[in-house]
Amino acid sequence: MIEVVHVDRCVACGSKELRPAFAREDQRHTSLARLSGELPEGVDPAFLSTFTKIGWRICEHCGVIFAGNRPPAHGCESWYLPMFKLSEERGYDVSPLPESYVRGKAAGGAVLYGVLKERGLIARGARILHIRCATGELLRLAKENDGADVWGFDFFPSCVAHANEALGEDRVKLLEGPNPRISDCGVKFDLIVSNHMITHAHDPKLLALDLRGSLADGGALVTCNEPDHAKTLKSFRSYRRGINFFHKQLFSEETFVSSMRRWGYELERIAGTGGRARKLEKYMMFICRKSEPTHGPAGSAAKSAGLLRSWERRRRVAELLRLV
Ligand SMILES: [Zn+2]
């Protein structure tokens, strides 16, 4: 039995004024559509038929684009990882991890460590949590250089094993789904780095509040790799396998910022320099600090609808020209 949540209020602002995001949904609108009926062992065969239609919605009030039919926040462990690997073609969950993957994460981890250190976010002995920490490189650097007390989560068992070995302790846990039980760590954190989680969360408000509640006084949340769909949807290659089933909110900068403000954060955008500038323009990084929830300017439904319409047009052209 697959549980489905039919969302009838905006996941960000709670408004009941919603519009369908697309006139009709086909294989372009979910990456599950191109899978044959053969699912990984242990996954209910009804999974694909249950989620044939995502029921994409746009909030008339704040402009957030989100999946109207989605799994619940918790209880996804039997299918989340195997379906993610199958549908998004993630082949690196092998032990030992592929060398090129480890090299890539070592380079990325060093850059991220530099960015956070430069902004004074890694103090001596800081308690740090990295969600989707991959090989745990950021945590390893913070532990070795700053005596940080480090914790992590990742979706892939091979990454969890690799990270724990690199750290020499058992601090990295397996993520069972996109709403981690952070309070299980039993620690309040000075720094939480949340890698591409808010886009994935089945209940983004719940996740944002969990993260907020897990920060120590004066602590900071850094959200990274959250796609700005106002930019990413402009590529002819965008969502060429169909919209990623695991993306439940398709944010733009405007809607991400307004959602996070509603959930009780004040945001500061981190811009990249040199070669990283373009990546950070499309895949947003923010320092988020606790504040009172505010209802400032939001995105607009018309703008979100326009983005999706031009993406659909581009997909049709790309398919006609067989660009991808
Ligand atoms: Zn809304």
Coordinates of C-alpha atoms in Angstrom, one line a residue, residues 1 5 19 21 43 48 51 83 85 130 156 164 177 192 195 208 215 228 232 255 263 270 282 285 294 307 313 320 322:
M1 CA 0.0 0.0 0.0
V5 CA -0.6 13.0 0.4
R19 CA -3.7 26.6 -9.8
A21 CA 0.9 24.1 -13.1
V43 CA 9.4 -1.7 -3.9
L48 CA 4.6 3.8 -10.6
F51 CA 2.5 8.5 -9.0
M83 CA 13.9 4.3 -6.6
K85 CA 19.1 5.2 -7.8
H130 CA 26.3 18.1 7.2
F156 CA 24.0 6.1 0.1
N164 CA 32.6 7.1 9.0
G177 CA 14.1 9.8 3.2
I192 CA 24.1 22.9 9.8
N195 CA 22.8 20.0 0.8
A208 CA 12.8 24.0 7.8
L215 CA 20.4 25.2 15.8
D228 CA 17.0 28.4 -9.0
T232 CA 17.9 26.1 -14.6
T255 CA 10.1 31.8 -3.8
W263 CA 9.6 29.6 8.2
I270 CA 26.6 33.5 -1.0
K282 CA 22.0 28.5 -10.7
M285 CA 23.7 28.9 -1.5
T294 CA 8.1 37.4 8.2
L307 CA 8.6 29.8 -16.5
R313 CA 8.2 24.8 -25.3
L320 CA 11.8 17.6 -32.2
R322 CA 16.6 15.4 -31.0

